[in-house]
Structure formats: structure tokens, C-alpha cells
PDB file of C-alpha atoms and ligand atoms in Angstrom:
ATOM      1  CA  MET A   1       0.000   0.000   0.000  1.00 91.00           C
ATOM      2  CA  ALA A   2       1.204   3.486  -0.790  1.00 94.00           C
ATOM      3  CA  VAL A   3      -0.162   6.967  -0.244  1.00 96.00           C
ATOM      4  CA  SER A   4       1.127   9.833  -2.344  1.00 97.00           C
ATOM      5  CA  GLU A   5       0.463  13.557  -2.048  1.00 98.00           C
ATOM      6  CA  THR A   6       2.073  16.615  -3.578  1.00 98.00           C
ATOM      7  CA  PHE A   7       2.149  19.968  -1.808  1.00 98.00           C
ATOM      8  CA  ARG A   8       3.159  23.373  -3.127  1.00 98.00           C
ATOM      9  CA  VAL A   9       5.643  25.831  -1.680  1.00 98.00           C
ATOM     10  CA  ASP A  10       5.878  29.376  -3.024  1.00 98.00           C
ATOM     11  CA  THR A  11       9.477  30.407  -2.512  1.00 98.00           C
ATOM     12  CA  GLU A  12      10.215  34.080  -1.924  1.00 98.00           C
ATOM     13  CA  ARG A  13      13.891  34.610  -2.777  1.00 98.00           C
ATOM     14  CA  PRO A  14      16.431  33.549  -5.449  1.00 98.00           C
ATOM     15  CA  GLU A  15      18.032  31.171  -2.943  1.00 98.00           C
ATOM     16  CA  GLN A  16      16.236  30.032   0.172  1.00 98.00           C
ATOM     17  CA  ALA A  17      16.058  27.170   2.655  1.00 98.00           C
ATOM     18  CA  ILE A  18      12.546  26.310   3.835  1.00 98.00           C
ATOM     19  CA  ASP A  19      11.670  23.869   6.613  1.00 98.00           C
ATOM     20  CA  VAL A  20       8.985  21.554   5.185  1.00 98.00           C
ATOM     21  CA  THR A  21       9.037  19.001   8.016  1.00 98.00           C
ATOM     22  CA  SER A  22       5.533  19.816   9.258  1.00 98.00           C
ATOM     23  CA  GLN A  23       3.980  19.500   5.784  1.00 98.00           C
ATOM     24  CA  VAL A  24       5.642  16.083   5.359  1.00 98.00           C
ATOM     25  CA  ARG A  25       4.548  14.946   8.854  1.00 98.00           C
ATOM     26  CA  ASP A  26       0.964  15.925   7.973  1.00 98.00           C
ATOM     27  CA  VAL A  27       1.008  13.721   4.859  1.00 98.00           C
ATOM     28  CA  VAL A  28       2.434  10.790   6.864  1.00 98.00           C
ATOM     29  CA  LYS A  29      -0.326  11.191   9.480  1.00 97.00           C
ATOM     30  CA  ARG A  30      -3.028  11.280   6.800  1.00 97.00           C
ATOM     31  CA  ALA A  31      -1.504   8.209   5.138  1.00 96.00           C
ATOM     32  CA  GLY A  32      -2.238   6.119   8.232  1.00 96.00           C
ATOM     33  CA  ILE A  33       0.677   3.801   7.486  1.00 97.00           C
ATOM     34  CA  GLU A  34       2.211   2.355  10.680  1.00 97.00           C
ATOM     35  CA  SER A  35       5.471   1.035   9.266  1.00 98.00           C
ATOM     36  CA  GLY A  36       7.285   1.786   6.026  1.00 98.00           C
ATOM     37  CA  VAL A  37       9.268   4.481   4.304  1.00 98.00           C
ATOM     38  CA  CYS A  38       8.549   8.039   3.228  1.00 98.00           C
ATOM     39  CA  GLN A  39      10.178   9.474   0.153  1.00 98.00           C
ATOM     40  CA  VAL A  40      10.216  13.260  -0.117  1.00 98.00           C
ATOM     41  CA  MET A  41      11.082  14.503  -3.596  1.00 98.00           C
ATOM     42  CA  VAL A  42      11.073  17.972  -5.084  1.00 98.00           C
ATOM     43  CA  LEU A  43       9.799  17.873  -8.665  1.00 98.00           C
ATOM     44  CA  HIS A  44      12.233  20.424 -10.097  1.00 98.00           C
ATOM     45  CA  SER A  45      15.837  20.433 -11.295  1.00 98.00           C
ATOM     46  CA  THR A  46      16.944  23.678  -9.613  1.00 98.00           C
ATOM     47  CA  ALA A  47      15.734  22.822  -6.099  1.00 99.00           C
ATOM     48  CA  ALA A  48      16.747  20.129  -3.615  1.00 99.00           C
ATOM     49  CA  ILE A  49      15.671  18.225  -0.506  1.00 99.00           C
ATOM     50  CA  ALA A  50      18.012  17.560   2.417  1.00 98.00           C
ATOM     51  CA  VAL A  51      17.665  16.237   5.957  1.00 98.00           C
ATOM     52  CA  ASN A  52      19.571  18.291   8.509  1.00 98.00           C
ATOM     53  CA  GLU A  53      18.989  20.467  11.545  1.00 97.00           C
ATOM     54  CA  THR A  54      16.137  22.881  10.959  1.00 97.00           C
ATOM     55  CA  ALA A  55      15.810  24.214  14.537  1.00 95.00           C
ATOM     56  CA  ASP A  56      18.457  26.791  13.658  1.00 96.00           C
ATOM     57  CA  PRO A  57      17.541  28.415  10.325  1.00 94.00           C
ATOM     58  CA  ASN A  58      21.153  29.568   9.998  1.00 97.00           C
ATOM     59  CA  ILE A  59      22.085  26.022   9.005  1.00 98.00           C
ATOM     60  CA  GLY A  60      20.014  26.309   5.846  1.00 98.00           C
ATOM     61  CA  ALA A  61      21.599  29.691   5.159  1.00 98.00           C
ATOM     62  CA  ASP A  62      25.070  28.256   5.801  1.00 98.00           C
ATOM     63  CA  VAL A  63      24.475  25.436   3.303  1.00 98.00           C
ATOM     64  CA  ILE A  64      23.497  28.043   0.699  1.00 98.00           C
ATOM     65  CA  THR A  65      26.650  30.035   1.505  1.00 98.00           C
ATOM     66  CA  ALA A  66      28.862  26.933   1.284  1.00 98.00           C
ATOM     67  CA  LEU A  67      27.394  25.903  -2.059  1.00 98.00           C
ATOM     68  CA  GLY A  68      27.868  29.465  -3.311  1.00 97.00           C
ATOM     69  CA  ASN A  69      31.547  29.235  -2.365  1.00 97.00           C
ATOM     70  CA  VAL A  70      32.118  26.090  -4.432  1.00 96.00           C
ATOM     71  CA  VAL A  71      29.700  26.803  -7.316  1.00 97.00           C
ATOM     72  CA  PRO A  72      30.232  30.252  -8.836  1.00 95.00           C
ATOM     73  CA  ARG A  73      27.073  31.930 -10.111  1.00 94.00           C
ATOM     74  CA  HIS A  74      28.782  32.798 -13.379  1.00 90.00           C
ATOM     75  CA  GLY A  75      31.485  30.537 -14.702  1.00 85.00           C
ATOM     76  CA  GLU A  76      32.115  28.722 -17.897  1.00 90.00           C
ATOM     77  CA  TRP A  77      28.764  26.998 -17.637  1.00 95.00           C
ATOM     78  CA  LEU A  78      27.486  25.588 -20.912  1.00 96.00           C
ATOM     79  CA  HIS A  79      23.872  25.667 -19.729  1.00 97.00           C
ATOM     80  CA  ASP A  80      24.002  29.443 -19.161  1.00 96.00           C
ATOM     81  CA  ARG A  81      23.741  29.820 -22.930  1.00 94.00           C
ATOM     82  CA  ILE A  82      20.210  28.408 -22.635  1.00 94.00           C
ATOM     83  CA  ASP A  83      18.676  29.949 -19.522  1.00 93.00           C
ATOM     84  CA  ASP A  84      21.447  31.380 -17.330  1.00 94.00           C
ATOM     85  CA  ASN A  85      20.815  29.210 -14.277  1.00 97.00           C
ATOM     86  CA  ALA A  86      23.494  26.513 -14.532  1.00 98.00           C
ATOM     87  CA  HIS A  87      24.699  27.254 -10.984  1.00 98.00           C
ATOM     88  CA  ALA A  88      21.237  26.359  -9.667  1.00 98.00           C
ATOM     89  CA  HIS A  89      21.227  23.013 -11.511  1.00 98.00           C
ATOM     90  CA  VAL A  90      24.718  22.202 -10.176  1.00 98.00           C
ATOM     91  CA  LYS A  91      23.794  23.081  -6.572  1.00 98.00           C
ATOM     92  CA  ALA A  92      20.609  21.011  -6.822  1.00 98.00           C
ATOM     93  CA  SER A  93      22.619  18.085  -8.203  1.00 98.00           C
ATOM     94  CA  LEU A  94      25.073  18.253  -5.296  1.00 98.00           C
ATOM     95  CA  LEU A  95      22.309  17.978  -2.697  1.00 98.00           C
ATOM     96  CA  GLY A  96      19.950  15.767  -4.677  1.00 98.00           C
ATOM     97  CA  PRO A  97      16.204  15.910  -5.221  1.00 98.00           C
ATOM     98  CA  SER A  98      14.982  13.525  -2.523  1.00 98.00           C
ATOM     99  CA  GLU A  99      15.375  11.878   0.855  1.00 98.00           C
ATOM    100  CA  LEU A 100      14.068   8.553   2.128  1.00 98.00           C
ATOM    101  CA  ILE A 101      12.946   8.585   5.767  1.00 98.00           C
ATOM    102  CA  PRO A 102      11.753   5.598   7.823  1.00 98.00           C
ATOM    103  CA  VAL A 103       8.187   5.544   9.159  1.00 98.00           C
ATOM    104  CA  ARG A 104       7.593   3.764  12.467  1.00 98.00           C
ATOM    105  CA  GLY A 105       4.484   3.919  14.637  1.00 98.00           C
ATOM    106  CA  GLY A 106       2.867   6.108  11.997  1.00 97.00           C
ATOM    107  CA  GLU A 107       5.517   8.815  12.444  1.00 97.00           C
ATOM    108  CA  LEU A 108       8.654   9.925  10.605  1.00 98.00           C
ATOM    109  CA  VAL A 109      11.808   8.570  12.238  1.00 98.00           C
ATOM    110  CA  LEU A 110      14.080  11.601  12.524  1.00 98.00           C
ATOM    111  CA  GLY A 111      16.807  12.456  15.013  1.00 97.00           C
ATOM    112  CA  THR A 112      16.120  15.071  17.674  1.00 96.00           C
ATOM    113  CA  TRP A 113      17.561  17.895  15.607  1.00 96.00           C
ATOM    114  CA  GLN A 114      16.798  16.578  12.146  1.00 98.00           C
ATOM    115  CA  GLY A 115      14.207  18.145   9.890  1.00 98.00           C
ATOM    116  CA  ILE A 116      13.534  18.327   6.175  1.00 98.00           C
ATOM    117  CA  TRP A 117      14.794  21.282   4.151  1.00 98.00           C
ATOM    118  CA  LEU A 118      13.564  22.361   0.761  1.00 98.00           C
ATOM    119  CA  PHE A 119      16.367  24.302  -0.929  1.00 99.00           C
ATOM    120  CA  GLU A 120      15.502  26.838  -3.600  1.00 98.00           C
ATOM    121  CA  PHE A 121      18.328  27.796  -5.969  1.00 98.00           C
ATOM    122  CA  ASP A 122      16.465  29.593  -8.763  1.00 98.00           C
ATOM    123  CA  GLY A 123      13.530  31.362  -7.196  1.00 98.00           C
ATOM    124  CA  PRO A 124      11.244  32.830  -6.410  1.00 98.00           C
ATOM    125  CA  ARG A 125       8.743  30.429  -7.937  1.00 98.00           C
ATOM    126  CA  PRO A 126       6.166  27.809  -6.986  1.00 98.00           C
ATOM    127  CA  ARG A 127       7.668  24.424  -6.136  1.00 98.00           C
ATOM    128  CA  SER A 128       5.981  21.039  -5.910  1.00 98.00           C
ATOM    129  CA  VAL A 129       7.099  18.489  -3.332  1.00 98.00           C
ATOM    130  CA  CYS A 130       5.906  14.890  -3.671  1.00 98.00           C
ATOM    131  CA  VAL A 131       5.566  12.833  -0.490  1.00 98.00           C
ATOM    132  CA  HIS A 132       5.234   9.109  -1.145  1.00 98.00           C
ATOM    133  CA  VAL A 133       4.559   6.908   1.877  1.00 98.00           C
ATOM    134  CA  LEU A 134       5.046   3.207   1.237  1.00 98.00           C
ATOM    135  CA  ALA A 135       3.976   0.498   3.706  1.00 97.00           C
ATOM    136  CA  ALA A 136       6.575  -2.193   4.371  1.00 91.00           C
TER     137      ALA A 136
HETATM  138 ZN1   ZN B   1      18.152  25.702 -16.596  1.00 84.21          ZN
END
């Protein structure tokens, strides 16, 4: 059995980290699945999903700063000839589009300080996040 929902996030800045843990928890609760796995996947190629501490929003900002230090906004990017956002694709590729989180007792299994970040690298724009809860 699987339950799948997609929710929308309207990002507000060119680069932004948004805590989406509560939206994902809500889908898992509605799914009513006691034991399984939850995949969280952003359906875009210039955004990413990562599990890390969300209690301090500076961590999301620090990840954006770190990626900016290793991925220059303007370089010799081939894709910039098409739509000038190659840096956003590269940053999204480094973090990846999804995370897989265990579900036990009908709840996400996350460490005390872990939450789920949506990273925007080419905003602002509406983003779709798919949450797929699979019983196992
Ligand atoms: Zn592009």
C-alpha cells in the first residue's frame, strides 16, 4: 500500500532554505501507514531536498553560503547559454532531489535535531514536493 500527495511551496527569494518538516509529517499522518518508508522529492531540477537540523535556520543559510563558495554563479557553464541558471542546476545536483525517511508507529523517524529542508536555488517560484509513503 502506498499513499502519495504533492504539496506546493511558493518560494520568496532567489536562494532560500525552507523547513517543510511539518507538511511532510501531515502527509504521513493522513496516510495512516504504521510502518514503512517516506520518500520526499522535489519535482524540479533547480531545487533540492536535504535532511539536517532545521531548529536553527542559519544552518540552511550556511548550506546556501557553502554551495555558493564552491559553485560560482557565473562561470564557464554551458547551460548558461540556454537559460542562465546553470549554478542552480549544479547546486541542486550536489544535494539531490529527494530523501528517504523511515516511518515507524505512523511517524517519521528523525533524530532530535533533524528536519527536512527544501532548498531553492532559482527562485522565487512555486515548487511542488511529492511525499510518497510506502507500507513495508
Ligand atoms: Zn536551466
